[in-house]
PDB file of C-alpha atoms in Angstrom:
ATOM      1  CA  MET U  21       3.430   1.982   5.491  1.00 66.00           C
ATOM      2  CA  ARG U  22       1.154   4.174   7.574  1.00 65.00           C
ATOM      3  CA  LYS U  23      -1.022   6.849   5.956  1.00 65.00           C
ATOM      4  CA  LEU U  24      -0.587  10.477   6.478  1.00 59.00           C
ATOM      5  CA  MET U  25      -3.117  12.711   5.665  1.00 53.00           C
ATOM      6  CA  LEU U  26      -2.833  16.475   4.535  1.00 43.00           C
ATOM      7  CA  GLY U  27      -2.236  18.399   7.689  1.00 32.00           C
ATOM      8  CA  SER U  28      -1.255  15.516   9.970  1.00 30.00           C
ATOM      9  CA  MET U  29       2.317  14.193   9.480  1.00 28.00           C
ATOM     10  CA  LEU U  30       3.440  11.113  11.726  1.00 28.00           C
ATOM     11  CA  ALA U  31       6.469   9.082  12.046  1.00 28.00           C
ATOM     12  CA  VAL U  32       6.699   6.783   8.784  1.00 33.00           C
ATOM     13  CA  GLY U  33       7.529   3.370   8.148  1.00 35.00           C
ATOM     14  CA  LEU U  34      10.179   2.102   5.903  1.00 34.00           C
ATOM     15  CA  ILE U  35       9.949   0.168   2.884  1.00 38.00           C
ATOM     16  CA  ALA U  36      13.447  -0.924   1.326  1.00 35.00           C
ATOM     17  CA  LEU U  37      14.256  -0.493  -2.032  1.00 36.00           C
ATOM     18  CA  PRO U  38      16.613  -1.812  -4.586  1.00 34.00           C
ATOM     19  CA  ALA U  39      20.073  -0.515  -4.146  1.00 29.00           C
ATOM     20  CA  ALA U  40      20.106   0.895  -7.961  1.00 31.00           C
ATOM     21  CA  ALA U  41      16.547   2.562  -7.329  1.00 34.00           C
ATOM     22  CA  ALA U  42      17.120   3.739  -3.608  1.00 34.00           C
ATOM     23  CA  HIS U  43      20.995   5.471  -4.143  1.00 29.00           C
ATOM     24  CA  GLY U  44      21.599   4.854  -0.814  1.00 33.00           C
ATOM     25  CA  GLN U  45      18.410   6.455   0.379  1.00 38.00           C
ATOM     26  CA  ALA U  46      16.014   4.220   2.056  1.00 50.00           C
ATOM     27  CA  ALA U  47      12.239   5.264   1.145  1.00 62.00           C
ATOM     28  CA  ARG U  48       9.520   4.959   3.516  1.00 55.00           C
ATOM     29  CA  LEU U  49       5.708   4.473   3.815  1.00 65.00           C
ATOM     30  CA  ALA U  50       3.478   6.012   6.071  1.00 64.00           C
ATOM     31  CA  PRO U  51       0.254   5.546   8.277  1.00 62.00           C
ATOM     32  CA  ILE U  52      -2.679   7.645   7.692  1.00 56.00           C
ATOM     33  CA  LYS U  53      -4.254   9.730  10.316  1.00 44.00           C
ATOM     34  CA  LYS U  54      -7.850   9.879   8.950  1.00 44.00           C
ATOM     35  CA  LEU U  55      -9.671  12.732   8.391  1.00 37.00           C
ATOM     36  CA  THR U  56     -13.191  13.664   7.009  1.00 38.00           C
ATOM     37  CA  GLN U  57     -12.153  14.959   3.359  1.00 46.00           C
ATOM     38  CA  SER U  58     -10.551  11.867   2.167  1.00 88.00           C
ATOM     39  CA  THR U  59      -7.388  13.123   0.715  1.00 94.00           C
ATOM     40  CA  SER U  60      -3.745  12.056   1.881  1.00 95.00           C
ATOM     41  CA  SER U  61      -0.564  13.230   1.026  1.00 94.00           C
ATOM     42  CA  ASN U  62       0.562   9.753   0.141  1.00 95.00           C
ATOM     43  CA  TRP U  63      -2.092   7.237  -0.270  1.00 96.00           C
ATOM     44  CA  ALA U  64      -4.761   6.830  -2.648  1.00 97.00           C
ATOM     45  CA  GLY U  65      -7.595   3.870  -2.563  1.00 97.00           C
ATOM     46  CA  VAL U  66     -10.062   2.338  -0.006  1.00 97.00           C
ATOM     47  CA  ALA U  67     -10.209   1.825   3.647  1.00 97.00           C
ATOM     48  CA  ALA U  68     -12.525   0.224   5.746  1.00 96.00           C
ATOM     49  CA  THR U  69     -12.316   1.599   9.736  1.00 95.00           C
ATOM     50  CA  GLY U  70     -13.994   1.200  12.984  1.00 95.00           C
ATOM     51  CA  GLY U  71     -12.084  -1.648  14.190  1.00 96.00           C
ATOM     52  CA  GLY U  72     -12.564  -5.659  14.571  1.00 97.00           C
ATOM     53  CA  PHE U  73     -11.164  -6.469  11.203  1.00 98.00           C
ATOM     54  CA  THR U  74      -9.174  -9.726  10.639  1.00 98.00           C
ATOM     55  CA  ASN U  75      -9.027 -10.068   7.272  1.00 98.00           C
ATOM     56  CA  VAL U  76      -8.178  -8.369   3.964  1.00 98.00           C
ATOM     57  CA  THR U  77      -7.913  -9.832   0.608  1.00 98.00           C
ATOM     58  CA  SER U  78      -7.460  -7.718  -2.697  1.00 99.00           C
ATOM     59  CA  SER U  79      -6.112  -8.233  -6.213  1.00 98.00           C
ATOM     60  CA  TRP U  80      -4.327  -6.095  -8.689  1.00 98.00           C
ATOM     61  CA  THR U  81      -2.633  -5.801 -11.931  1.00 98.00           C
ATOM     62  CA  GLN U  82       0.799  -4.723 -11.477  1.00 98.00           C
ATOM     63  CA  PRO U  83       1.227  -1.345 -13.314  1.00 98.00           C
ATOM     64  CA  THR U  84       3.916  -0.424 -15.738  1.00 98.00           C
ATOM     65  CA  ALA U  85       6.025   2.209 -14.590  1.00 98.00           C
ATOM     66  CA  SER U  86       6.631   5.013 -17.275  1.00 98.00           C
ATOM     67  CA  CYS U  87       9.975   6.386 -16.348  1.00 98.00           C
ATOM     68  CA  THR U  88      12.040   9.548 -17.176  1.00 96.00           C
ATOM     69  CA  SER U  89      15.254  10.402 -15.759  1.00 96.00           C
ATOM     70  CA  ALA U  90      13.631  11.004 -12.486  1.00 97.00           C
ATOM     71  CA  THR U  91      13.544   8.754  -9.586  1.00 97.00           C
ATOM     72  CA  THR U  92      10.177   7.880  -8.660  1.00 98.00           C
ATOM     73  CA  TYR U  93       8.749   5.374  -6.424  1.00 97.00           C
ATOM     74  CA  SER U  94       5.228   3.602  -6.081  1.00 98.00           C
ATOM     75  CA  SER U  95       3.872   1.103  -4.312  1.00 97.00           C
ATOM     76  CA  PHE U  96       0.253  -1.125  -4.160  1.00 98.00           C
ATOM     77  CA  TRP U  97      -0.577  -3.391  -1.406  1.00 98.00           C
ATOM     78  CA  VAL U  98      -3.506  -4.401   0.963  1.00 98.00           C
ATOM     79  CA  GLY U  99      -3.103  -4.221   4.896  1.00 98.00           C
ATOM     80  CA  LEU U 100      -4.541  -4.045   7.955  1.00 98.00           C
ATOM     81  CA  ASP U 101      -4.085  -0.855  10.329  1.00 97.00           C
ATOM     82  CA  GLY U 102      -2.334   2.381   9.404  1.00 94.00           C
ATOM     83  CA  ASP U 103      -5.580   4.739   8.900  1.00 93.00           C
ATOM     84  CA  GLY U 104      -6.087   5.829  12.593  1.00 89.00           C
ATOM     85  CA  SER U 105      -3.485   3.549  14.086  1.00 91.00           C
ATOM     86  CA  ASN U 106       0.266   3.303  14.431  1.00 90.00           C
ATOM     87  CA  THR U 107       1.031  -0.063  12.977  1.00 94.00           C
ATOM     88  CA  VAL U 108       0.329  -1.645   9.885  1.00 95.00           C
ATOM     89  CA  GLU U 109       0.406  -5.237   8.635  1.00 98.00           C
ATOM     90  CA  GLN U 110       0.775  -5.180   5.010  1.00 97.00           C
ATOM     91  CA  THR U 111       1.878  -7.066   1.590  1.00 98.00           C
ATOM     92  CA  GLY U 112       2.387  -5.938  -2.051  1.00 98.00           C
ATOM     93  CA  THR U 113       4.278  -4.628  -4.993  1.00 98.00           C
ATOM     94  CA  SER U 114       6.693  -1.856  -6.005  1.00 98.00           C
ATOM     95  CA  ALA U 115       6.894  -0.120  -9.278  1.00 98.00           C
ATOM     96  CA  ASP U 116       9.837   2.369  -9.303  1.00 98.00           C
ATOM     97  CA  CYS U 117      11.827   3.860 -11.705  1.00 98.00           C
ATOM     98  CA  SER U 118      15.610   5.018 -11.097  1.00 97.00           C
ATOM     99  CA  GLY U 119      17.985   6.512 -14.354  1.00 95.00           C
ATOM    100  CA  GLY U 120      15.105   5.844 -16.900  1.00 96.00           C
ATOM    101  CA  SER U 121      14.673   2.237 -15.719  1.00 98.00           C
ATOM    102  CA  PRO U 122      11.863   0.704 -14.096  1.00 98.00           C
ATOM    103  CA  SER U 123      11.981  -2.053 -11.094  1.00 98.00           C
ATOM    104  CA  TYR U 124       9.514  -4.429 -10.050  1.00 98.00           C
ATOM    105  CA  TYR U 125       9.411  -6.343  -6.751  1.00 98.00           C
ATOM    106  CA  ALA U 126       7.284  -7.670  -4.404  1.00 98.00           C
ATOM    107  CA  TRP U 127       7.685  -7.270   0.034  1.00 97.00           C
ATOM    108  CA  TYR U 128       5.288  -7.311   2.817  1.00 97.00           C
ATOM    109  CA  GLU U 129       5.961  -5.405   6.191  1.00 95.00           C
ATOM    110  CA  MET U 130       4.917  -5.152   9.766  1.00 96.00           C
ATOM    111  CA  TYR U 131       5.441  -1.453  10.721  1.00 89.00           C
ATOM    112  CA  PRO U 132       6.798  -0.297  12.804  1.00 87.00           C
ATOM    113  CA  LYS U 133       9.695  -2.944  12.028  1.00 88.00           C
ATOM    114  CA  TYR U 134      11.550  -2.554   8.603  1.00 83.00           C
ATOM    115  CA  PRO U 135       9.768  -4.033   5.397  1.00 87.00           C
ATOM    116  CA  VAL U 136      11.085  -7.509   3.707  1.00 96.00           C
ATOM    117  CA  ASN U 137      11.748  -7.515  -0.184  1.00 97.00           C
ATOM    118  CA  LEU U 138      10.901 -11.154  -1.745  1.00 98.00           C
ATOM    119  CA  SER U 139      12.772 -12.828  -4.553  1.00 97.00           C
ATOM    120  CA  LEU U 140       9.037 -13.215  -5.937  1.00 98.00           C
ATOM    121  CA  ALA U 141       9.215 -12.458  -9.812  1.00 97.00           C
ATOM    122  CA  ILE U 142       7.146  -9.478 -11.011  1.00 98.00           C
ATOM    123  CA  ARG U 143       6.168  -7.890 -14.374  1.00 98.00           C
ATOM    124  CA  PRO U 144       4.234  -5.240 -15.570  1.00 98.00           C
ATOM    125  CA  GLY U 145       0.865  -6.905 -16.035  1.00 98.00           C
ATOM    126  CA  ASP U 146       1.179  -9.604 -13.712  1.00 98.00           C
ATOM    127  CA  ARG U 147      -2.066 -10.484 -11.712  1.00 98.00           C
ATOM    128  CA  MET U 148      -1.403  -9.778  -8.208  1.00 98.00           C
ATOM    129  CA  THR U 149      -3.725 -11.117  -5.132  1.00 99.00           C
ATOM    130  CA  GLY U 150      -2.470  -9.983  -1.824  1.00 98.00           C
ATOM    131  CA  SER U 151      -4.334 -11.101   1.544  1.00 98.00           C
ATOM    132  CA  VAL U 152      -3.256 -10.127   5.354  1.00 98.00           C
ATOM    133  CA  THR U 153      -5.281 -12.467   8.272  1.00 98.00           C
ATOM    134  CA  VAL U 154      -5.151 -12.381  11.899  1.00 98.00           C
ATOM    135  CA  SER U 155      -4.161 -15.620  13.302  1.00 96.00           C
ATOM    136  CA  GLY U 156      -4.335 -14.752  16.928  1.00 90.00           C
ATOM    137  CA  GLY U 157      -2.038 -14.477  19.706  1.00 92.00           C
ATOM    138  CA  GLY U 158      -1.097 -11.353  18.051  1.00 95.00           C
ATOM    139  CA  ARG U 159      -0.007 -13.478  14.757  1.00 97.00           C
ATOM    140  CA  PHE U 160      -0.535 -12.420  11.287  1.00 98.00           C
ATOM    141  CA  VAL U 161      -0.397 -14.356   7.949  1.00 98.00           C
ATOM    142  CA  LEU U 162       0.486 -12.706   4.989  1.00 98.00           C
ATOM    143  CA  THR U 163       0.424 -13.689   1.355  1.00 98.00           C
ATOM    144  CA  ILE U 164       0.883 -12.353  -1.769  1.00 98.00           C
ATOM    145  CA  THR U 165       0.908 -14.791  -5.207  1.00 98.00           C
ATOM    146  CA  ASN U 166       1.616 -13.987  -8.425  1.00 98.00           C
ATOM    147  CA  ASN U 167      -1.350 -15.390 -10.458  1.00 98.00           C
ATOM    148  CA  THR U 168       0.182 -14.992 -14.121  1.00 98.00           C
ATOM    149  CA  THR U 169       3.698 -17.432 -12.934  1.00 98.00           C
ATOM    150  CA  GLY U 170       1.889 -19.137 -10.148  1.00 98.00           C
ATOM    151  CA  GLY U 171       4.704 -18.070  -7.493  1.00 98.00           C
ATOM    152  CA  SER U 172       3.423 -17.068  -3.887  1.00 98.00           C
ATOM    153  CA  PHE U 173       4.871 -16.253  -0.826  1.00 98.00           C
ATOM    154  CA  THR U 174       3.378 -16.941   2.783  1.00 98.00           C
ATOM    155  CA  THR U 175       4.681 -15.680   6.387  1.00 98.00           C
ATOM    156  CA  THR U 176       3.531 -15.546   9.752  1.00 98.00           C
ATOM    157  CA  GLN U 177       4.342 -12.295  11.389  1.00 98.00           C
ATOM    158  CA  ARG U 178       4.076 -11.070  15.071  1.00 97.00           C
ATOM    159  CA  ALA U 179       2.453  -7.831  16.064  1.00 94.00           C
ATOM    160  CA  ASN U 180       1.536  -7.868  19.706  1.00 86.00           C
ATOM    161  CA  ARG U 181       0.168  -4.031  19.438  1.00 91.00           C
ATOM    162  CA  ALA U 182      -1.738  -4.042  16.498  1.00 96.00           C
ATOM    163  CA  SER U 183      -5.500  -2.215  17.058  1.00 96.00           C
ATOM    164  CA  LEU U 184      -7.236  -3.863  14.087  1.00 97.00           C
ATOM    165  CA  TYR U 185      -8.825  -0.643  13.732  1.00 96.00           C
ATOM    166  CA  SER U 186      -8.473  -0.615   9.444  1.00 97.00           C
ATOM    167  CA  ALA U 187      -8.741  -2.670   6.544  1.00 98.00           C
ATOM    168  CA  GLU U 188      -7.212  -1.178   2.968  1.00 98.00           C
ATOM    169  CA  ALA U 189      -6.245  -1.684  -0.762  1.00 98.00           C
ATOM    170  CA  ILE U 190      -3.709   1.266  -1.415  1.00 98.00           C
ATOM    171  CA  ALA U 191      -1.495   2.476  -3.798  1.00 98.00           C
ATOM    172  CA  GLU U 192       0.997   4.862  -2.270  1.00 96.00           C
ATOM    173  CA  ALA U 193       3.830   7.569  -2.493  1.00 96.00           C
ATOM    174  CA  PRO U 194       6.647   6.178  -0.304  1.00 89.00           C
ATOM    175  CA  SER U 195       8.459   8.820   1.812  1.00 84.00           C
ATOM    176  CA  SER U 196      11.658   9.645   2.971  1.00 81.00           C
ATOM    177  CA  ARG U 197      12.315  11.668   6.495  1.00 82.00           C
ATOM    178  CA  SER U 198      12.088  14.845   4.468  1.00 86.00           C
ATOM    179  CA  GLY U 199       8.775  13.573   3.082  1.00 89.00           C
ATOM    180  CA  VAL U 200       6.904  12.289   0.376  1.00 93.00           C
ATOM    181  CA  LEU U 201       8.962  11.124  -2.421  1.00 95.00           C
ATOM    182  CA  PRO U 202       8.064  11.744  -6.327  1.00 97.00           C
ATOM    183  CA  LEU U 203       5.106   9.450  -7.418  1.00 98.00           C
ATOM    184  CA  THR U 204       5.925   6.927 -10.198  1.00 98.00           C
ATOM    185  CA  ASN U 205       3.799   7.282 -13.355  1.00 98.00           C
ATOM    186  CA  PHE U 206       1.985   4.068 -12.679  1.00 98.00           C
ATOM    187  CA  GLY U 207      -1.125   4.692 -15.289  1.00 98.00           C
ATOM    188  CA  THR U 208      -4.084   3.108 -13.349  1.00 98.00           C
ATOM    189  CA  ALA U 209      -4.156   0.316 -10.870  1.00 98.00           C
ATOM    190  CA  SER U 210      -7.376  -1.865 -10.908  1.00 98.00           C
ATOM    191  CA  PHE U 211      -7.779  -3.473  -7.751  1.00 98.00           C
ATOM    192  CA  THR U 212     -10.659  -6.121  -7.794  1.00 98.00           C
ATOM    193  CA  GLY U 213     -12.217  -8.793  -5.421  1.00 98.00           C
ATOM    194  CA  THR U 214     -11.581  -6.509  -1.918  1.00 98.00           C
ATOM    195  CA  THR U 215     -12.765  -8.349   0.115  1.00 98.00           C
ATOM    196  CA  VAL U 216     -12.652  -7.543   4.475  1.00 98.00           C
ATOM    197  CA  ASN U 217     -13.423 -10.052   6.876  1.00 98.00           C
ATOM    198  CA  GLY U 218     -15.192 -12.053   4.269  1.00 98.00           C
ATOM    199  CA  GLN U 219     -17.488  -9.435   3.009  1.00 98.00           C
ATOM    200  CA  PRO U 220     -17.211  -6.645   0.248  1.00 98.00           C
ATOM    201  CA  ILE U 221     -15.250  -3.998   1.401  1.00 97.00           C
ATOM    202  CA  GLY U 222     -18.294  -1.675   0.233  1.00 96.00           C
ATOM    203  CA  ALA U 223     -20.613  -3.138   2.944  1.00 96.00           C
ATOM    204  CA  PHE U 224     -18.523  -1.331   5.861  1.00 95.00           C
ATOM    205  CA  ASN U 225     -18.796   1.965   4.266  1.00 94.00           C
ATOM    206  CA  PRO U 226     -15.407   2.690   3.242  1.00 95.00           C
ATOM    207  CA  ASP U 227     -13.371   5.812   2.848  1.00 94.00           C
ATOM    208  CA  ARG U 228     -12.432   6.634  -0.734  1.00 95.00           C
ATOM    209  CA  ILE U 229      -8.871   8.173  -0.431  1.00 96.00           C
ATOM    210  CA  ASP U 230      -7.382  10.522  -3.388  1.00 97.00           C
ATOM    211  CA  MET U 231      -3.883  11.248  -2.966  1.00 97.00           C
ATOM    212  CA  VAL U 232      -3.621  15.173  -3.090  1.00 96.00           C
ATOM    213  CA  SER U 233       0.027  17.632  -2.239  1.00 94.00           C
ATOM    214  CA  GLY U 234      -1.191  21.062  -1.493  1.00 93.00           C
ATOM    215  CA  THR U 235      -3.263  21.696  -4.534  1.00 94.00           C
ATOM    216  CA  THR U 236      -2.167  19.021  -6.905  1.00 97.00           C
ATOM    217  CA  LEU U 237      -3.966  16.049  -7.543  1.00 97.00           C
ATOM    218  CA  LYS U 238      -1.421  13.138  -7.581  1.00 98.00           C
ATOM    219  CA  ALA U 239      -3.391  10.322  -7.662  1.00 98.00           C
ATOM    220  CA  GLN U 240      -7.127   9.663  -8.118  1.00 97.00           C
ATOM    221  CA  THR U 241      -9.525   6.780  -6.813  1.00 97.00           C
ATOM    222  CA  SER U 242     -12.694   5.766  -8.733  1.00 96.00           C
ATOM    223  CA  SER U 243     -15.949   4.728  -6.956  1.00 94.00           C
ATOM    224  CA  LEU U 244     -16.849   1.213  -6.087  1.00 96.00           C
ATOM    225  CA  SER U 245     -17.767  -1.095  -8.444  1.00 97.00           C
ATOM    226  CA  GLY U 246     -19.790  -4.413  -7.356  1.00 97.00           C
ATOM    227  CA  GLY U 247     -18.749  -3.372  -3.546  1.00 97.00           C
ATOM    228  CA  THR U 248     -15.001  -4.795  -4.270  1.00 98.00           C
ATOM    229  CA  ASN U 249     -13.752  -3.395  -7.639  1.00 98.00           C
ATOM    230  CA  PHE U 250     -12.271   0.376  -8.196  1.00 98.00           C
ATOM    231  CA  SER U 251      -9.344   1.898  -9.336  1.00 98.00           C
ATOM    232  CA  VAL U 252      -6.546   4.258  -9.031  1.00 98.00           C
ATOM    233  CA  ALA U 253      -5.442   6.653 -11.553  1.00 98.00           C
ATOM    234  CA  TRP U 254      -1.657   8.593 -11.458  1.00 98.00           C
ATOM    235  CA  LYS U 255      -2.063  12.192 -11.770  1.00 98.00           C
ATOM    236  CA  HIS U 256       0.699  13.821 -11.190  1.00 96.00           C
ATOM    237  CA  SER U 257       4.561  13.000  -9.287  1.00 94.00           C
TER     238      SER U 257
END
């Protein structure tokens, strides 16, 4: 999932959705091309940029999807790259709606490869922790843990062209080939303990990103608290 900044539509990375939610359409998450105004058509959250990043960790409470009859999508994740670079190494969770019913699931993705959905049980209110760590030789260790249930998944993947330019914790609106998809009303996503290279992300003067489509504010990111904690509030689909 790479980030798309306003006015800078880049190629997008796929994130697969459950068949019931996707209705045969693969939804995508996309990289960001960083701009100074700190707005994005598909990302909201906090991103450190400048290079040299080898680890990012954050925890979040799995939001509750407020579903109508509309089909909507949302994802919450930590990752390296994607803000100003063409690869993304990430893991997270999603909260989608289809036919008035929510679905929750975990996944990892090594963009531009396709994402992998996980069997890890996810429920609204579960306390999640994700991390992505460089292990050398183009390898990355991705771990996502459900601290509420005790379930966890770890995988080692390779990405030889990763630039390690950015590190981020993000709430995202997935995209299709035709553009950004409607964003699930997830209420508020609260991220805590966000660290980069073992330090609070605030130590890297990170970009605080709001999700904006045209003149519509879709999701708003709070200021950092304690250098590691912030929240993203849903505003509009």
